[in-house]
Short mmCIF file of C-alpha atoms in Angstrom, two decimals:
data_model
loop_
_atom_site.label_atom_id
_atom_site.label_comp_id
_atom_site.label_asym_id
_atom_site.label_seq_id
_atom_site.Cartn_x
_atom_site.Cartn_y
_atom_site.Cartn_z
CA UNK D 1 -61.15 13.08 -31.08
CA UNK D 2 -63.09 10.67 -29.06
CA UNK D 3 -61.17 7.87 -30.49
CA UNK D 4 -57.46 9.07 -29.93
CA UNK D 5 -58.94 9.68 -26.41
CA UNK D 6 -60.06 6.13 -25.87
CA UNK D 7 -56.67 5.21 -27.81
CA UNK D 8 -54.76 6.93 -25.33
CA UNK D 9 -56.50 6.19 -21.99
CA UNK D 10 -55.71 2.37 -23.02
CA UNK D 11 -52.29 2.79 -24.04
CA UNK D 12 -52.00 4.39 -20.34
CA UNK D 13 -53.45 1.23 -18.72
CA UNK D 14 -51.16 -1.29 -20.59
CA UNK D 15 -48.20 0.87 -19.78
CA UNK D 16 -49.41 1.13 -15.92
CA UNK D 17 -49.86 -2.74 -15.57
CA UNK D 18 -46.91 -4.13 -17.03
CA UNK D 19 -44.47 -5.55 -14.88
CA UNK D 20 -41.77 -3.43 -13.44
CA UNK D 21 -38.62 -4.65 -13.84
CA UNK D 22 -39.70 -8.31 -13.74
CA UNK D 23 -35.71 -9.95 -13.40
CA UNK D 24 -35.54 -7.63 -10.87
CA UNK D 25 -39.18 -9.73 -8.79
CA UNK D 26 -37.97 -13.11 -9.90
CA UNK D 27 -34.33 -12.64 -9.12
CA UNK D 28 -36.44 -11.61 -5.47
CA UNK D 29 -38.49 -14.64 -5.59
CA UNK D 30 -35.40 -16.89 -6.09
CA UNK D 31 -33.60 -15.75 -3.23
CA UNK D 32 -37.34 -15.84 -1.14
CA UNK D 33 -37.23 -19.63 -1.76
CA UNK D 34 -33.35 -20.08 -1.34
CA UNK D 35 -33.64 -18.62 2.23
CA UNK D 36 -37.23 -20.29 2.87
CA UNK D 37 -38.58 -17.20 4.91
CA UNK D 38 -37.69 -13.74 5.07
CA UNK D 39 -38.94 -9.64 5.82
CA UNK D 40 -38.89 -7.10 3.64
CA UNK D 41 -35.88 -5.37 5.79
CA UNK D 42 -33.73 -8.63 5.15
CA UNK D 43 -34.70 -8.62 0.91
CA UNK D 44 -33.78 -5.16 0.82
CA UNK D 45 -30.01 -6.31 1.36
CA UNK D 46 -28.56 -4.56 -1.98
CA UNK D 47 -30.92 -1.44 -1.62
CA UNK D 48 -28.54 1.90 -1.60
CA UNK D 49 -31.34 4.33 -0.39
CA UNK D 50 -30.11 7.14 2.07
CA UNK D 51 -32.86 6.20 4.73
CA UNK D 52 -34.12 3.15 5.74
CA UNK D 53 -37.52 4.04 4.24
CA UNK D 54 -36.00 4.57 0.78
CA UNK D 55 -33.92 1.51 1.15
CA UNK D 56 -37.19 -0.47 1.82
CA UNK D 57 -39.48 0.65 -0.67
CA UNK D 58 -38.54 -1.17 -3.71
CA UNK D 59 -38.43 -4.42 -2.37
CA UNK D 60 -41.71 -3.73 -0.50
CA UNK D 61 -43.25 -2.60 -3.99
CA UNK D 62 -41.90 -5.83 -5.59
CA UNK D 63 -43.54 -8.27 -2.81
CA UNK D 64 -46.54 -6.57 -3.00
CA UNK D 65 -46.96 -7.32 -6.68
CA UNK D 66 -45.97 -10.52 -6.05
CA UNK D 67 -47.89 -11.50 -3.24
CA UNK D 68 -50.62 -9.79 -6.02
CA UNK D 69 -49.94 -12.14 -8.46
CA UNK D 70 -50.10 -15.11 -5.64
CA UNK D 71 -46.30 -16.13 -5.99
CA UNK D 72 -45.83 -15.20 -2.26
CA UNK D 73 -47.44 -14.86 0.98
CA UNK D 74 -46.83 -13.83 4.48
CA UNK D 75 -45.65 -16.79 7.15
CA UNK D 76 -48.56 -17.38 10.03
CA UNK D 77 -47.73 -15.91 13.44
CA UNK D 78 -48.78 -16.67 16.71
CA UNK D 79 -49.00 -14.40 20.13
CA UNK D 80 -49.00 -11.06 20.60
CA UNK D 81 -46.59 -8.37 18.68
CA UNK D 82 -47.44 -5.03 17.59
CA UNK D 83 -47.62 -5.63 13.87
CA UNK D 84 -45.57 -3.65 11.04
CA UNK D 85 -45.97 -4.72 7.60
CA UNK D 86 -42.22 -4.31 6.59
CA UNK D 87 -40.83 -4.94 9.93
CA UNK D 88 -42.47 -7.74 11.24
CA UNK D 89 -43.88 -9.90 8.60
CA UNK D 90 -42.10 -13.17 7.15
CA UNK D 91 -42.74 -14.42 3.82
CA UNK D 92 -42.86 -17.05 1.90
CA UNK D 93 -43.44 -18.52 -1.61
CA UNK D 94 -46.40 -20.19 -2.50
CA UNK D 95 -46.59 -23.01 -4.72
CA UNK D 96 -47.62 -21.27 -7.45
CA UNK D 97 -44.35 -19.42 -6.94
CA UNK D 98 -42.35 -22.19 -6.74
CA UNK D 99 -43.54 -23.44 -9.92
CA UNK D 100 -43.17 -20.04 -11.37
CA UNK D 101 -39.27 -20.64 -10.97
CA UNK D 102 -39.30 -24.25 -12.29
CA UNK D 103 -39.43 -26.41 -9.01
CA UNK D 104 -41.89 -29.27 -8.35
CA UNK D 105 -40.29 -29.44 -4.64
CA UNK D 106 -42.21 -26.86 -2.13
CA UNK D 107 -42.72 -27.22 1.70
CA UNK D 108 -44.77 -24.35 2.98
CA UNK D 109 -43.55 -22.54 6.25
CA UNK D 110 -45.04 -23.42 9.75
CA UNK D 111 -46.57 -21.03 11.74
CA UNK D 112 -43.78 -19.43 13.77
CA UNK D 113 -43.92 -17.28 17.11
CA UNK D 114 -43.11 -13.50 17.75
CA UNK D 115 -41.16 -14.46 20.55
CA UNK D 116 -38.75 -16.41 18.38
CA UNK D 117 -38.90 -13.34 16.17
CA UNK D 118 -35.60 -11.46 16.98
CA UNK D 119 -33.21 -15.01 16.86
CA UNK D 120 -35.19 -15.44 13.15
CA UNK D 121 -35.03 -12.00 11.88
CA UNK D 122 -31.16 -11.78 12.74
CA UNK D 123 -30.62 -15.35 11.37
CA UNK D 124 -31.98 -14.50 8.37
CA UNK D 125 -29.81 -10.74 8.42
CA UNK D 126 -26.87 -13.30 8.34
CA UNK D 127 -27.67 -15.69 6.21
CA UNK D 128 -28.38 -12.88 3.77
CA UNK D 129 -24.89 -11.73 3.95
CA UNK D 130 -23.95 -15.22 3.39
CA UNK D 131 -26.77 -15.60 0.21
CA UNK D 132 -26.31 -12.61 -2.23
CA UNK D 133 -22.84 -11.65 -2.27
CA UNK D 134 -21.99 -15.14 -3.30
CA UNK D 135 -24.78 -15.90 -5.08
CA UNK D 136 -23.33 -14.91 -8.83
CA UNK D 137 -20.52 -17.15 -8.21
CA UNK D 138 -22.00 -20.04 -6.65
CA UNK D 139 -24.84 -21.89 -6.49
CA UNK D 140 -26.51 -21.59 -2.37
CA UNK D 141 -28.50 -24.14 -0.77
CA UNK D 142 -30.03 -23.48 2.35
CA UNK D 143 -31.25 -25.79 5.44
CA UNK D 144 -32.54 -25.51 8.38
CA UNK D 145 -31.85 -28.54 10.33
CA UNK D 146 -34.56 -30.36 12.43
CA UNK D 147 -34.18 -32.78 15.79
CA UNK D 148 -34.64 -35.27 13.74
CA UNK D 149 -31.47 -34.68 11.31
CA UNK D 150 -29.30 -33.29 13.54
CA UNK D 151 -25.45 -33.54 14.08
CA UNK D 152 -24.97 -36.32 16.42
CA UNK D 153 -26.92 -34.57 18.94
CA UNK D 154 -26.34 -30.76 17.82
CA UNK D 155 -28.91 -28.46 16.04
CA UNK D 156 -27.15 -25.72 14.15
CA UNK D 157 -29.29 -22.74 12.78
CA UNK D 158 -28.94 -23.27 9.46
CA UNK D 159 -26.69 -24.99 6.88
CA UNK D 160 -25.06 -23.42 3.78
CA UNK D 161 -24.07 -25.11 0.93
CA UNK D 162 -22.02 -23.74 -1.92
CA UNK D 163 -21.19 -25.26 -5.22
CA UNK D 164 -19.10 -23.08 -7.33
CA UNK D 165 -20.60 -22.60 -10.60
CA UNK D 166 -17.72 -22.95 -13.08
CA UNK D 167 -15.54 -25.97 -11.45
CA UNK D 168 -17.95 -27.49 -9.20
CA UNK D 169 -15.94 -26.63 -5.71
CA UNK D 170 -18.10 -27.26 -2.64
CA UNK D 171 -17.97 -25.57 0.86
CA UNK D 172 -20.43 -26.15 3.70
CA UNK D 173 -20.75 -23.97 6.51
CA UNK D 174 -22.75 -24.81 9.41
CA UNK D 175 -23.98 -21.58 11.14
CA UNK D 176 -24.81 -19.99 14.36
CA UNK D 177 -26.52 -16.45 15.22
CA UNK D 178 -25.72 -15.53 18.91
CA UNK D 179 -27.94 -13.00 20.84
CA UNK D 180 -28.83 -14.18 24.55
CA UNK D 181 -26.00 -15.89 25.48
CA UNK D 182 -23.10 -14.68 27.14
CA UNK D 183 -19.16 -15.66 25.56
CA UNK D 184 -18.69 -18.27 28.68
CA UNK D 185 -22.29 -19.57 27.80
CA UNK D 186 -21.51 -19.77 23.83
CA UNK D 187 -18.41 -21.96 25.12
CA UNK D 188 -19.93 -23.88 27.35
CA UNK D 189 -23.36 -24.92 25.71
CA UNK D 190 -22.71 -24.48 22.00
CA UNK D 191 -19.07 -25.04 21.18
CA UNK D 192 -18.38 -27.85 23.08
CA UNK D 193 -21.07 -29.37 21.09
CA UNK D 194 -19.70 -28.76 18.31
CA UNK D 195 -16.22 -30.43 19.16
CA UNK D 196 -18.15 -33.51 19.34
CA UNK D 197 -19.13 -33.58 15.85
CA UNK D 198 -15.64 -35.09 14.39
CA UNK D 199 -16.96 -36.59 11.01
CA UNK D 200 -18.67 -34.40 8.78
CA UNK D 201 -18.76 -36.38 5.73
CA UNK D 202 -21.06 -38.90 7.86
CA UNK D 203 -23.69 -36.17 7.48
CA UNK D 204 -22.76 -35.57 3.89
CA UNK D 205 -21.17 -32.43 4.65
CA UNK D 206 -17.77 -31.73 3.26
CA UNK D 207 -14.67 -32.98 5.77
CA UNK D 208 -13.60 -29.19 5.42
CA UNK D 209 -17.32 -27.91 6.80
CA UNK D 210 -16.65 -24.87 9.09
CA UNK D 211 -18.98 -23.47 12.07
CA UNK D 212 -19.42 -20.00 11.72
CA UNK D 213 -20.37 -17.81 14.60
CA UNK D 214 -22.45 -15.06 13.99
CA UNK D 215 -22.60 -12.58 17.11
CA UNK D 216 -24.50 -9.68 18.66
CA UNK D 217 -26.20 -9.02 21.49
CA UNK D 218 -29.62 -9.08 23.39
CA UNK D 219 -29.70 -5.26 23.51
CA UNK D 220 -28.84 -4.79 19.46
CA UNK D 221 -31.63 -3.75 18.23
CA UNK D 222 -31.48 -6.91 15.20
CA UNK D 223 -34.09 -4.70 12.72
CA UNK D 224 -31.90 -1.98 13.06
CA UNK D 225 -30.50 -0.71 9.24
CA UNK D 226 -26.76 -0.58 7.81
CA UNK D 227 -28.02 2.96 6.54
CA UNK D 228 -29.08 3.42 10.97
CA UNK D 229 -25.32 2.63 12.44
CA UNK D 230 -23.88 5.77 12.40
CA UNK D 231 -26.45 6.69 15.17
CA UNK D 232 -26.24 3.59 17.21
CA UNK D 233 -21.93 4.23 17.53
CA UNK D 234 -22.33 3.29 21.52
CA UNK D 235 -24.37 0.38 20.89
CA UNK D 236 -22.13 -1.56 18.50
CA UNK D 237 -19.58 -0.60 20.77
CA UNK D 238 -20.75 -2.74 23.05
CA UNK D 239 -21.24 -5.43 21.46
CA UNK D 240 -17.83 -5.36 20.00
CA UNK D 241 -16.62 -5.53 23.53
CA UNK D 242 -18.62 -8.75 23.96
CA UNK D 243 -17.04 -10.01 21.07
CA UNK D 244 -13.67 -9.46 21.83
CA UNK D 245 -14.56 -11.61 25.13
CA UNK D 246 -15.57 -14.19 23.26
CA UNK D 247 -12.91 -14.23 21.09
CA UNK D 248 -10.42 -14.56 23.85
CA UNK D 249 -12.54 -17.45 25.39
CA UNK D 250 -12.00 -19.41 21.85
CA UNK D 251 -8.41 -18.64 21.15
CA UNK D 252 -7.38 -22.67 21.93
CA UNK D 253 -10.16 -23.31 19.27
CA UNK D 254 -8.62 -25.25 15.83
CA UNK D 255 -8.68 -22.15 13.27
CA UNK D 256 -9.44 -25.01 10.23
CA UNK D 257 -13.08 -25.29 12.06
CA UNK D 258 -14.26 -22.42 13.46
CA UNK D 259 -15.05 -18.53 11.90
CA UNK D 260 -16.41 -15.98 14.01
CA UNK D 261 -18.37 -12.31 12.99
CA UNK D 262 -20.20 -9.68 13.79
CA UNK D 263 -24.29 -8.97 12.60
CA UNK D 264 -23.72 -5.61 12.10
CA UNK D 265 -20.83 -6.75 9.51
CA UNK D 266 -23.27 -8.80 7.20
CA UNK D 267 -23.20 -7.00 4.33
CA UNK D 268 -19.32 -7.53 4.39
CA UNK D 269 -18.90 -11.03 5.17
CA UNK D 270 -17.40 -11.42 1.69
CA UNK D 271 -14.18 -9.25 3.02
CA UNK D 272 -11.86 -10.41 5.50
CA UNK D 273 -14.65 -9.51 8.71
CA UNK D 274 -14.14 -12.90 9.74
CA UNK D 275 -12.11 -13.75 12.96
CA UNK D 276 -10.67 -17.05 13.69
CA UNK D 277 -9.63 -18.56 17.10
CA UNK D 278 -6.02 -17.12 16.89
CA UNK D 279 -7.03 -14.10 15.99
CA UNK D 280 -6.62 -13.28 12.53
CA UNK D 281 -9.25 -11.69 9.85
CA UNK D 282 -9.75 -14.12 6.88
CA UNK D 283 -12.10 -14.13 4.04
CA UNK D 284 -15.02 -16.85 4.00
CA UNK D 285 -13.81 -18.51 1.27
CA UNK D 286 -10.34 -17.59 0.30
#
């Protein structure tokens, strides 16, 4: 008796320490190092929960193991910023995550600031959109361009690169998040930098690079949940009024150049949410 007791009580610790759904944590980890840095509210992208807590815990259970296991851990921080786990903490893979995945190349994080936090967070809410609904069909690099390699003057948010995975087709798309600015400051101190950068291929971007504008404003609440809108109807309003303004500020814009959407759209930017100059919807990639 003592034996199929000591039997079972084993068999019950195996089964409680193997690893749950492991392609689910390393398909996790992969995208973690494709977008560099990210929360727990931006990994959650394909959760289907009814809330936003049951949307979240999942991926929160899978970085804790991982973070367990020392494959990731959180991105330093500095000032002051009341502090929730999910909500406000970036992370990273280590290097022992890295090589978990098969790479010998791994640059840890910098310490970033909280102020900087609601530009970052929505960044990486739009890059997401841009990562795992095209991330079956192509293969996604990610950069985040410094002073020191930027585009004849111009610092763009981030850089995507896909390469389809069949025939080898390449698309870069050099990318924006809007908050603070107004439409007429977007014009003025953003797009007429871009104008100026008239040969991509220089940078070793594709001559058919786009910039993509992703907008919302100051007073969107960026951690704010897909599964949230329906009670934030007067918010996004707004914002789509902004957007419409700026829309009508880029109509003489060339549409083979420029794409703009909305944040709140990001888990649809593989549909036709994107606007060019004119005024049309298009797909990203058509």
């Amino acid at each position: 008796m003592i034996y199929w007791a000591v039997l079972f009580r084993i068999r019950l610790h195996v089964i409680n320490n193997m690893p749950r759904n492991p392609n689910a944590k390393r398909k996790l980890l992969k995208a973690l190092y494709d977008l560099k840095f990210a929360t727990i509210y931006n990994l959650a992208f394909k959760s289907r929960g009814a809330t936003k807590d049951s949307c979240l815990v999942g991926t929160g259970r899978h970085i804790t193991q991982l973070e367990r296991d020392g494959l990731v851990m959180p991105v330093r921080k500095y000032g002051y910023l009341r502090d929730e786990r999910y909500r406000h903490t970036f992370w990273q893979v280590t290097k022992e995550g890295a090589q978990a995945l098969g790479y010998e190349q791994y640059t840890p994080i910098g310490r970033k600031s909280v102020q900087n936090f609601p530009h970052q967070f929505g960044l990486i809410d739009a890059l997401c959109g841009l990562y795992f609904l095209f991330r079956d069909e192509y293969d996604i690099t990610i950069t985040y361009p410094s002073t020191a390699n930027s585009l004849d003057g111009y610092k763009p948010d981030a850089i995507v690169r896909y390469r389809h995975k069949l025939d080898d087709r390449q698309y870069d798309f050099i990318v924006e998040f809007e908050r603070t600015r107004t439409p007429k400051a977007i014009m003025e101190e953003k797009i007429r930098l871009n104008e100026k950068v008239t040969n991509f291929r220089k940078h070793g971007l594709s001559k058919q690079a786009k910039f993509l504008y992703v907008f919302t404003t100051e007073n969107f609440d960026v951690t704010t949940r897909p599964v949230e809108y329906p009670e934030y109807v007067q918010m996004i309003e707004r914002v789509e009024n902004q957007f419409r303004q700026l829309l009508r500020k880029a109509r003489e814009l060339p549409d083979y150049r420029f794409r703009f959407a909305l944040l709140h759209q990001f888990k649809e930017f593989k549909k036709a949410v994107w606007m060019t100059p004119s005024g049309r919807r298009t797909k990203l990639i058509c």
